[in-house]
Tab-separated table of C-alpha atoms and ligand atoms in Angstrom:
chain	number	residue	atom	x	y	z
A	1	MET	CA	123.343	-94.889	38.005
A	2	SER	CA	120.022	-95.992	39.495
A	3	ALA	CA	120.028	-98.307	42.503
A	4	GLU	CA	118.583	-101.381	40.791
A	5	ARG	CA	119.131	-103.070	37.479
A	6	THR	CA	115.992	-104.269	35.716
A	7	VAL	CA	116.613	-107.778	34.410
A	8	VAL	CA	114.916	-108.630	31.122
A	9	PRO	CA	114.967	-112.181	29.751
A	10	THR	CA	115.003	-112.939	26.028
A	11	GLN	CA	116.212	-115.709	23.731
A	12	VAL	CA	118.784	-113.761	21.692
A	13	GLY	CA	120.511	-110.582	22.874
A	14	ILE	CA	121.984	-108.547	20.033
A	15	VAL	CA	124.502	-105.728	20.497
A	16	GLY	CA	124.380	-103.309	17.574
A	17	ALA	CA	121.475	-102.115	15.414
A	18	GLY	CA	123.343	-101.736	12.147
A	19	PRO	CA	122.161	-103.736	9.141
A	20	ALA	CA	123.567	-107.056	10.449
A	21	GLY	CA	121.953	-106.839	13.901
A	22	LEU	CA	118.612	-105.610	12.581
A	23	MET	CA	118.468	-108.181	9.767
A	24	LEU	CA	119.159	-110.978	12.230
A	25	ALA	CA	116.485	-109.696	14.633
A	26	HIS	CA	114.047	-109.439	11.717
A	27	LEU	CA	114.634	-113.029	10.543
A	28	LEU	CA	114.434	-114.354	14.106
A	29	GLY	CA	111.189	-112.464	14.668
A	30	ARG	CA	109.675	-114.098	11.590
A	31	ALA	CA	110.619	-117.503	13.018
A	32	GLY	CA	108.982	-116.698	16.366
A	33	ILE	CA	112.260	-116.210	18.245
A	34	ASP	CA	112.469	-113.282	20.688
A	35	SER	CA	115.369	-110.894	20.613
A	36	ILE	CA	116.355	-107.541	22.053
A	37	VAL	CA	118.744	-105.259	20.184
A	38	VAL	CA	120.760	-102.583	22.012
A	39	GLU	CA	122.471	-99.754	20.158
A	40	LYS	CA	124.542	-96.860	21.431
A	41	ARG	CA	123.685	-94.469	18.597
A	42	ASP	CA	120.297	-92.979	17.750
A	43	ARG	CA	118.470	-93.763	14.515
A	44	ASP	CA	119.175	-90.408	12.865
A	45	THR	CA	122.923	-90.701	13.459
A	46	ILE	CA	123.114	-94.151	11.881
A	47	HIS	CA	120.941	-93.061	8.990
A	48	ALA	CA	123.264	-90.122	8.330
A	49	THR	CA	126.398	-92.330	8.292
A	50	HIS	CA	127.509	-92.779	4.696
A	51	ARG	CA	128.776	-96.210	3.731
A	52	ALA	CA	129.161	-98.093	0.454
A	53	GLY	CA	126.201	-98.491	-1.841
A	54	ILE	CA	126.474	-101.757	-3.748
A	55	LEU	CA	124.224	-104.719	-2.911
A	56	GLU	CA	124.749	-108.220	-4.281
A	57	ALA	CA	121.679	-109.997	-5.647
A	58	ALA	CA	121.618	-112.306	-2.594
A	59	THR	CA	121.515	-109.249	-0.307
A	60	VAL	CA	118.620	-107.774	-2.288
A	61	ARG	CA	116.776	-111.099	-2.101
A	62	MET	CA	117.189	-111.179	1.664
A	63	LEU	CA	115.552	-107.769	1.927
A	64	THR	CA	112.688	-108.455	-0.440
A	65	GLU	CA	111.914	-112.122	0.266
A	66	SER	CA	111.910	-111.692	4.039
A	67	GLY	CA	109.402	-108.850	3.766
A	68	VAL	CA	111.607	-105.982	4.918
A	69	ASP	CA	110.477	-103.626	2.204
A	70	GLY	CA	110.357	-103.357	-1.579
A	71	ARG	CA	112.060	-99.952	-1.675
A	72	VAL	CA	115.347	-101.428	-2.823
A	73	LEU	CA	113.639	-102.558	-6.040
A	74	THR	CA	111.837	-99.294	-6.707
A	75	GLU	CA	114.486	-96.821	-5.527
A	76	GLY	CA	117.659	-98.826	-6.066
A	77	HIS	CA	119.274	-99.116	-9.467
A	78	GLU	CA	120.200	-102.407	-11.058
A	79	HIS	CA	123.715	-102.352	-12.539
A	80	GLU	CA	124.442	-105.050	-15.066
A	81	GLY	CA	128.108	-104.152	-15.287
A	82	THR	CA	130.838	-101.811	-14.129
A	83	VAL	CA	133.724	-99.974	-15.720
A	84	LEU	CA	137.434	-100.433	-15.043
A	85	ARG	CA	139.280	-97.432	-16.424
A	86	PHE	CA	143.035	-97.222	-16.891
A	87	GLN	CA	145.395	-95.364	-19.203
A	88	GLY	CA	142.449	-93.091	-19.916
A	89	GLU	CA	140.308	-95.852	-21.428
A	90	SER	CA	137.129	-97.425	-20.098
A	91	HIS	CA	136.705	-101.213	-20.148
A	92	ARG	CA	133.247	-102.486	-19.265
A	93	ILE	CA	132.873	-105.673	-17.232
A	94	ASP	CA	129.527	-107.118	-18.325
A	95	PHE	CA	128.274	-108.873	-15.168
A	96	GLN	CA	125.095	-110.182	-16.769
A	97	GLY	CA	126.840	-111.440	-19.895
A	98	LEU	CA	129.688	-113.044	-17.956
A	99	VAL	CA	128.028	-114.551	-14.888
A	100	GLY	CA	124.305	-113.821	-15.236
A	101	HIS	CA	124.094	-111.545	-12.171
A	102	SER	CA	123.606	-107.865	-11.452
A	103	VAL	CA	124.287	-105.721	-8.420
A	104	TRP	CA	122.044	-102.957	-7.047
A	105	LEU	CA	123.117	-99.444	-6.223
A	106	TYR	CA	121.210	-98.728	-3.015
A	107	PRO	CA	123.025	-96.956	-0.180
A	108	GLN	CA	123.615	-98.817	3.042
A	109	ASN	CA	121.967	-96.054	5.073
A	110	GLU	CA	118.744	-96.711	3.151
A	111	VAL	CA	119.067	-100.433	3.962
A	112	PHE	CA	119.378	-99.406	7.603
A	113	ARG	CA	116.291	-97.184	7.340
A	114	ASP	CA	114.210	-99.987	5.834
A	115	LEU	CA	115.315	-102.490	8.475
A	116	ALA	CA	114.690	-100.089	11.372
A	117	ALA	CA	111.221	-99.351	9.981
A	118	ALA	CA	110.492	-103.080	9.612
A	119	ARG	CA	111.493	-103.716	13.246
A	120	GLU	CA	109.198	-100.913	14.357
A	121	ARG	CA	106.348	-102.176	12.152
A	122	ASP	CA	106.720	-105.721	13.516
A	123	GLY	CA	106.962	-104.659	17.167
A	124	GLY	CA	110.653	-105.570	17.505
A	125	ASP	CA	112.446	-104.529	20.702
A	126	VAL	CA	115.305	-102.180	19.826
A	127	ARG	CA	116.827	-99.944	22.521
A	128	TRP	CA	118.480	-96.925	20.864
A	129	SER	CA	120.936	-94.482	22.471
A	130	VAL	CA	122.062	-96.783	25.284
A	131	ARG	CA	125.405	-96.278	27.047
A	132	ASP	CA	127.947	-98.194	29.132
A	133	THR	CA	127.202	-101.456	27.312
A	134	GLU	CA	128.986	-104.493	28.709
A	135	VAL	CA	128.653	-108.178	27.815
A	136	VAL	CA	129.049	-110.696	30.636
A	137	ASP	CA	129.177	-114.442	31.336
A	138	LEU	CA	129.880	-115.245	27.686
A	139	THR	CA	130.779	-118.880	28.299
A	140	SER	CA	127.770	-119.581	30.520
A	141	ASP	CA	124.371	-120.742	29.227
A	142	ARG	CA	122.872	-117.419	30.382
A	143	PRO	CA	125.115	-114.677	28.938
A	144	GLY	CA	124.071	-111.092	29.570
A	145	ILE	CA	124.182	-107.536	28.279
A	146	ARG	CA	124.314	-104.692	30.798
A	147	PHE	CA	123.586	-101.135	29.739
A	148	THR	CA	122.054	-97.842	30.768
A	149	ASP	CA	119.153	-96.763	28.578
A	150	ALA	CA	118.427	-93.325	27.126
A	151	ASP	CA	116.459	-92.348	30.290
A	152	GLY	CA	119.327	-93.297	32.598
A	153	GLU	CA	117.772	-96.569	33.788
A	154	ASP	CA	120.078	-99.586	34.227
A	155	PHE	CA	119.174	-102.860	32.533
A	156	GLU	CA	120.506	-106.346	32.228
A	157	ILE	CA	119.365	-108.602	29.411
A	158	ARG	CA	119.768	-112.310	30.107
A	159	CYS	CA	119.636	-114.499	27.009
A	160	GLU	CA	120.620	-117.921	25.721
A	161	VAL	CA	122.641	-116.666	22.785
A	162	LEU	CA	124.417	-113.336	22.483
A	163	VAL	CA	125.255	-111.805	19.113
A	164	GLY	CA	127.933	-109.141	18.612
A	165	ALA	CA	126.850	-106.975	15.676
A	166	ASP	CA	128.447	-103.839	17.054
A	167	GLY	CA	130.968	-103.043	14.342
A	168	SER	CA	134.729	-102.840	14.326
A	169	GLN	CA	134.914	-100.525	17.359
A	170	GLY	CA	132.314	-102.392	19.441
A	171	VAL	CA	132.586	-104.003	22.864
A	172	CYS	CA	131.774	-107.607	21.868
A	173	ARG	CA	134.939	-108.622	20.076
A	174	ARG	CA	137.073	-106.907	22.715
A	175	SER	CA	135.278	-108.961	25.385
A	176	ILE	CA	136.754	-112.180	23.981
A	177	PRO	CA	139.950	-112.848	25.968
A	178	GLU	CA	143.021	-112.243	23.803
A	179	HIS	CA	144.298	-115.801	24.215
A	180	GLU	CA	140.973	-117.113	22.859
A	181	ARG	CA	141.093	-115.247	19.539
A	182	THR	CA	143.480	-114.447	16.718
A	183	ASP	CA	143.357	-110.984	15.172
A	184	HIS	CA	144.424	-110.990	11.510
A	185	PHE	CA	145.158	-107.458	10.471
A	186	VAL	CA	146.505	-105.487	7.496
A	187	GLU	CA	146.706	-101.706	7.125
A	188	TYR	CA	147.095	-99.843	3.854
A	189	PRO	CA	149.251	-96.789	3.213
A	190	PHE	CA	146.355	-94.925	1.572
A	191	ALA	CA	142.753	-93.909	2.221
A	192	TRP	CA	139.748	-92.601	0.272
A	193	PHE	CA	138.663	-89.002	0.187
A	194	GLY	CA	134.886	-89.363	-0.187
A	195	ILE	CA	132.528	-86.634	-1.318
A	196	LEU	CA	128.820	-86.114	-1.897
A	197	ALA	CA	127.957	-83.494	-4.502
A	198	GLU	CA	124.827	-81.960	-5.928
A	199	ALA	CA	125.261	-82.848	-9.575
A	200	PRO	CA	123.794	-85.092	-12.248
A	201	PRO	CA	125.414	-88.520	-12.811
A	202	SER	CA	128.650	-88.567	-14.816
A	203	ALA	CA	128.295	-92.177	-15.992
A	204	PRO	CA	125.508	-94.789	-16.161
A	205	GLU	CA	127.530	-97.360	-14.177
A	206	LEU	CA	130.254	-97.147	-11.530
A	207	VAL	CA	133.700	-96.256	-12.832
A	208	TYR	CA	136.739	-97.658	-10.982
A	209	ALA	CA	139.605	-95.592	-12.386
A	210	THR	CA	143.324	-95.867	-11.840
A	211	SER	CA	145.810	-93.361	-13.210
A	212	GLU	CA	149.336	-92.173	-12.558
A	213	HIS	CA	147.750	-89.799	-9.999
A	214	GLY	CA	146.068	-92.673	-8.136
A	215	PHE	CA	142.642	-94.259	-7.860
A	216	ALA	CA	139.185	-92.670	-8.199
A	217	LEU	CA	135.677	-94.132	-7.990
A	218	ILE	CA	132.713	-92.483	-9.646
A	219	SER	CA	129.512	-93.652	-7.963
A	220	SER	CA	126.075	-92.187	-7.540
A	221	ARG	CA	123.268	-91.734	-5.045
A	222	SER	CA	120.433	-90.334	-7.162
A	223	GLU	CA	119.742	-88.253	-10.265
A	224	SER	CA	120.848	-85.160	-8.330
A	225	VAL	CA	123.401	-86.449	-5.767
A	226	GLN	CA	126.699	-88.096	-6.664
A	227	ARG	CA	129.183	-90.044	-4.545
A	228	MET	CA	132.845	-90.019	-5.571
A	229	TYR	CA	136.127	-90.977	-3.968
A	230	PHE	CA	139.785	-90.462	-4.724
A	231	GLN	CA	142.807	-92.135	-3.207
A	232	CYS	CA	144.560	-89.935	-0.663
A	233	ASP	CA	146.994	-90.055	2.227
A	234	PRO	CA	145.429	-91.523	5.421
A	235	ASP	CA	146.310	-88.282	7.237
A	236	GLU	CA	144.780	-85.996	4.608
A	237	ASP	CA	142.917	-83.045	6.156
A	238	VAL	CA	139.521	-82.418	4.485
A	239	ASP	CA	139.790	-78.729	5.361
A	240	ASP	CA	142.714	-78.375	2.947
A	241	TRP	CA	140.421	-79.190	0.034
A	242	ASP	CA	137.997	-76.697	-1.465
A	243	ASP	CA	135.526	-77.704	-4.190
A	244	GLU	CA	137.736	-76.521	-7.021
A	245	ARG	CA	140.728	-78.523	-5.852
A	246	ILE	CA	138.628	-81.670	-5.333
A	247	TRP	CA	137.074	-81.491	-8.802
A	248	ALA	CA	140.470	-80.937	-10.423
A	249	GLU	CA	141.888	-83.956	-8.570
A	250	LEU	CA	138.969	-86.219	-9.501
A	251	GLN	CA	138.982	-85.052	-13.113
A	252	ARG	CA	142.688	-85.675	-13.671
A	253	ARG	CA	142.279	-89.248	-12.449
A	254	VAL	CA	139.648	-90.015	-15.105
A	255	ASP	CA	141.100	-87.893	-17.931
A	256	GLY	CA	141.583	-89.680	-21.212
A	257	PRO	CA	141.388	-89.386	-24.980
A	258	ASP	CA	137.650	-90.187	-24.914
A	259	GLY	CA	137.160	-86.835	-23.122
A	260	LEU	CA	135.213	-88.186	-20.119
A	261	ARG	CA	134.126	-85.124	-18.127
A	262	LEU	CA	132.792	-85.293	-14.595
A	263	GLU	CA	129.571	-83.372	-13.983
A	264	GLN	CA	130.436	-80.916	-11.245
A	265	GLY	CA	128.330	-79.245	-8.544
A	266	PRO	CA	128.496	-78.042	-4.941
A	267	ILE	CA	130.177	-80.546	-2.597
A	268	PHE	CA	128.263	-80.901	0.688
A	269	ASP	CA	130.057	-83.765	2.437
A	270	ARG	CA	133.731	-84.720	2.605
A	271	THR	CA	135.318	-87.497	4.676
A	272	VAL	CA	138.554	-89.477	4.759
A	273	LEU	CA	137.993	-93.229	5.015
A	274	ARG	CA	140.935	-95.247	6.267
A	275	PHE	CA	141.511	-98.718	4.871
A	276	ARG	CA	141.912	-101.886	6.919
A	277	SER	CA	141.507	-105.592	6.418
A	278	TYR	CA	140.716	-107.474	9.600
A	279	VAL	CA	139.450	-110.922	10.615
A	280	CYS	CA	138.815	-112.257	14.120
A	281	GLU	CA	139.166	-116.029	14.383
A	282	PRO	CA	137.049	-117.781	15.502
A	283	LEU	CA	133.796	-115.796	15.204
A	284	ARG	CA	132.519	-117.458	18.356
A	285	HIS	CA	133.424	-117.453	22.035
A	286	GLY	CA	131.160	-119.542	24.276
A	287	ASN	CA	127.646	-118.296	23.554
A	288	LEU	CA	128.797	-115.083	21.875
A	289	PHE	CA	128.686	-115.036	18.056
A	290	LEU	CA	130.194	-112.211	15.990
A	291	VAL	CA	128.555	-111.008	12.763
A	292	GLY	CA	129.521	-108.335	10.230
A	293	ASP	CA	132.169	-105.714	10.999
A	294	ALA	CA	132.399	-106.895	14.619
A	295	GLY	CA	134.134	-109.989	13.247
A	296	HIS	CA	135.782	-108.745	10.071
A	297	THR	CA	136.466	-105.569	8.127
A	298	VAL	CA	137.262	-105.115	4.439
A	299	PRO	CA	138.487	-102.049	2.548
A	300	PRO	CA	135.635	-100.527	0.515
A	301	THR	CA	137.072	-101.218	-2.950
A	302	GLY	CA	135.140	-104.442	-3.515
A	303	ALA	CA	131.948	-103.092	-1.864
A	304	LYS	CA	131.770	-106.265	0.206
A	305	GLY	CA	131.203	-105.015	3.786
A	306	LEU	CA	127.408	-105.084	4.041
A	307	ASN	CA	127.079	-108.084	1.736
A	308	LEU	CA	129.453	-110.065	3.904
A	309	ALA	CA	127.548	-109.084	7.045
A	310	PHE	CA	124.363	-110.422	5.453
A	311	CYS	CA	126.199	-113.650	4.518
A	312	ASP	CA	127.010	-114.140	8.216
A	313	VAL	CA	123.346	-113.616	9.056
A	314	ARG	CA	122.325	-116.140	6.383
A	315	VAL	CA	124.425	-118.735	8.199
A	316	LEU	CA	123.582	-117.746	11.771
A	317	ALA	CA	119.798	-117.222	11.487
A	318	PRO	CA	118.921	-120.805	10.408
A	319	ALA	CA	121.380	-122.180	12.982
A	320	LEU	CA	119.503	-120.262	15.693
A	321	VAL	CA	116.147	-121.417	14.337
A	322	ASP	CA	117.332	-125.042	14.618
A	323	PHE	CA	118.725	-124.460	18.074
A	324	PHE	CA	115.580	-122.885	19.492
A	325	GLY	CA	113.220	-125.093	17.489
A	326	THR	CA	114.663	-128.557	18.112
A	327	GLY	CA	117.663	-128.062	20.379
A	328	ASP	CA	119.980	-128.984	17.495
A	329	ALA	CA	123.193	-127.004	18.120
A	330	SER	CA	125.155	-128.334	15.134
A	331	GLY	CA	124.506	-125.216	13.032
A	332	LEU	CA	125.817	-123.022	15.835
A	333	ALA	CA	128.845	-125.294	16.231
A	334	GLY	CA	129.638	-124.877	12.523
A	335	TYR	CA	128.843	-121.151	12.294
A	336	SER	CA	132.357	-119.766	12.607
A	337	ALA	CA	134.025	-122.147	10.147
A	338	THR	CA	131.216	-121.806	7.585
A	339	ALA	CA	131.066	-118.016	7.762
A	340	LEU	CA	134.863	-117.686	7.665
A	341	GLU	CA	135.136	-119.550	4.353
A	342	ARG	CA	133.160	-116.796	2.698
A	343	VAL	CA	134.885	-114.089	4.723
A	344	TRP	CA	138.331	-115.136	3.482
A	345	LYS	CA	137.154	-115.240	-0.143
A	346	ALA	CA	135.862	-111.702	0.244
A	347	GLN	CA	139.023	-110.650	2.091
A	348	ASN	CA	141.049	-111.911	-0.829
A	349	PHE	CA	138.922	-110.089	-3.409
A	350	SER	CA	138.882	-106.812	-1.464
A	351	TYR	CA	142.645	-106.923	-0.895
A	352	TRP	CA	143.361	-107.931	-4.476
A	353	ALA	CA	141.087	-105.306	-6.052
A	354	THR	CA	142.498	-102.647	-3.715
A	355	ASN	CA	146.097	-103.384	-4.658
A	356	LEU	CA	145.212	-103.735	-8.329
A	357	LEU	CA	143.582	-100.321	-8.534
A	358	HIS	CA	145.630	-98.195	-6.121
A	359	ALA	CA	149.117	-96.846	-6.591
A	360	GLN	CA	151.360	-97.579	-3.622
A	361	PRO	CA	152.990	-94.353	-2.391
A	362	GLY	CA	156.235	-93.994	-4.361
A	363	GLU	CA	155.305	-96.920	-6.609
A	364	ASN	CA	158.105	-97.669	-9.037
A	365	PRO	CA	157.439	-97.962	-12.789
A	366	PHE	CA	157.791	-101.746	-12.746
A	367	HIS	CA	154.996	-102.144	-10.215
A	368	ARG	CA	152.793	-99.647	-12.020
A	369	LYS	CA	153.265	-101.383	-15.360
A	370	ARG	CA	152.682	-104.781	-13.783
A	371	ARG	CA	149.343	-103.558	-12.422
A	372	LEU	CA	148.388	-102.255	-15.857
A	373	GLY	CA	149.344	-105.631	-17.310
A	374	GLU	CA	147.050	-107.354	-14.863
A	375	LEU	CA	144.203	-104.930	-15.590
A	376	ARG	CA	144.654	-105.593	-19.285
A	377	ALA	CA	144.676	-109.354	-18.685
A	378	ILE	CA	141.354	-109.039	-16.852
A	379	THR	CA	139.629	-106.707	-19.261
A	380	THR	CA	140.717	-108.400	-22.508
A	381	SER	CA	139.870	-111.953	-21.470
A	382	ALA	CA	136.359	-113.305	-20.884
A	383	ARG	CA	137.773	-115.640	-18.236
A	384	GLY	CA	139.705	-112.867	-16.498
A	385	ALA	CA	136.668	-110.588	-16.581
A	386	ALA	CA	134.437	-113.418	-15.310
A	387	TYR	CA	136.672	-113.808	-12.255
A	388	PHE	CA	136.165	-110.144	-11.441
A	389	ALA	CA	132.431	-110.303	-12.238
A	390	GLU	CA	131.810	-113.373	-10.095
A	391	SER	CA	133.725	-112.003	-7.118
A	392	TYR	CA	132.079	-108.582	-7.366
A	393	THR	CA	128.500	-109.785	-7.777
A	394	GLY	CA	128.883	-112.516	-5.129
A	395	TRP	CA	129.849	-116.163	-5.348
A	396	PRO	CA	127.133	-118.757	-5.771
A	397	GLU	CA	125.788	-119.986	-2.442
A	398	ASP	CA	127.780	-122.949	-1.256
B	1	PHB	C1	129.563	-96.171	-2.980
B	1	PHB	O1	128.692	-95.889	-3.812
B	1	PHB	O2	129.666	-95.548	-1.919
B	1	PHB	C2	130.533	-97.263	-3.242
B	1	PHB	C3	130.326	-98.076	-4.339
B	1	PHB	C4	131.237	-99.095	-4.618
B	1	PHB	C5	132.330	-99.263	-3.807
B	1	PHB	C6	132.531	-98.472	-2.692
B	1	PHB	C7	131.629	-97.464	-2.411
B	1	PHB	O3	133.231	-100.234	-4.112
């Protein structure tokens, strides 16, 4: 540690340069508000971290209308529907026909790349690869972030508002005293085994499949790279699975009389993703505001994580613009309650869709048949399907 800490003032200090932190910094920059973002990882590591790939229309609009980049429109793929597959049959949910919305398949790591490039283009201050990050004086009007930068120099950012965008394992949420927050938490007895494979697409839209062997999701990254998942034990060891075994497992979960065959190819990435649902209430402590995974986590089934993070930013950014523009703090005062309304709707959908599509370990025939009954009720009724379509594509702005 060097002898002196360099103190840097700014208006908004942001911990975490994932999509939520960078999007907030971008919107603030456009409104003439200064921010500094600190991030413990380097850009390449974040870019190589695979996350879900579905963007709601409102998320796409945020990227395009705020001038981040148009790549999502040229390289992403619009999906006007998705497939729920059970008992070996595919049932298409027609998003456009039911609710007039689409989603876009565009991986989260590409969203990150676009946002990081936009910050660089616009001269945004982002400190990558910092360590020993600490947030201090959260309830004062001059909260701070202390860290050591990539060259070993010690810094202290002093700001008026501090934003925790540092994910579920970050320091910000943990800095809120336990008696000042409630942690709502659910764990699931299963996980996803995720793969990336060099192969052509197996289906034009995503396929969410449930079978007596468990859940599988057939997604895509490009014409030559596919993303697929199958339900597994949370303690599954990826080294126990060679390509042949993985393809056999995925195939048997989508098998059916229509003869759907997965296009196979070399698998070059395999990871086990554990499932959790989590909400921190409130999303504010003094002058610290939590956004995205720092404040809430959803299981990946509903593809809500990034979209929900952007919803938080859509509430917080205008509140900060009001605060710095006119001194009006009412938006900041309402941030937590407003953001949490949406968060709990998405928590419900993610939890519901997860339990609808996954077999509980040792599930008895009654529970399995009940789930199939519910899937049939959704897929054979325009109203049932519209509930799924509206939740999946994103609720209208309220
Ligand atoms: C993905 O493509 O990685 C993906 C898509 C939809 C989900 C989850 C993950 O619900």
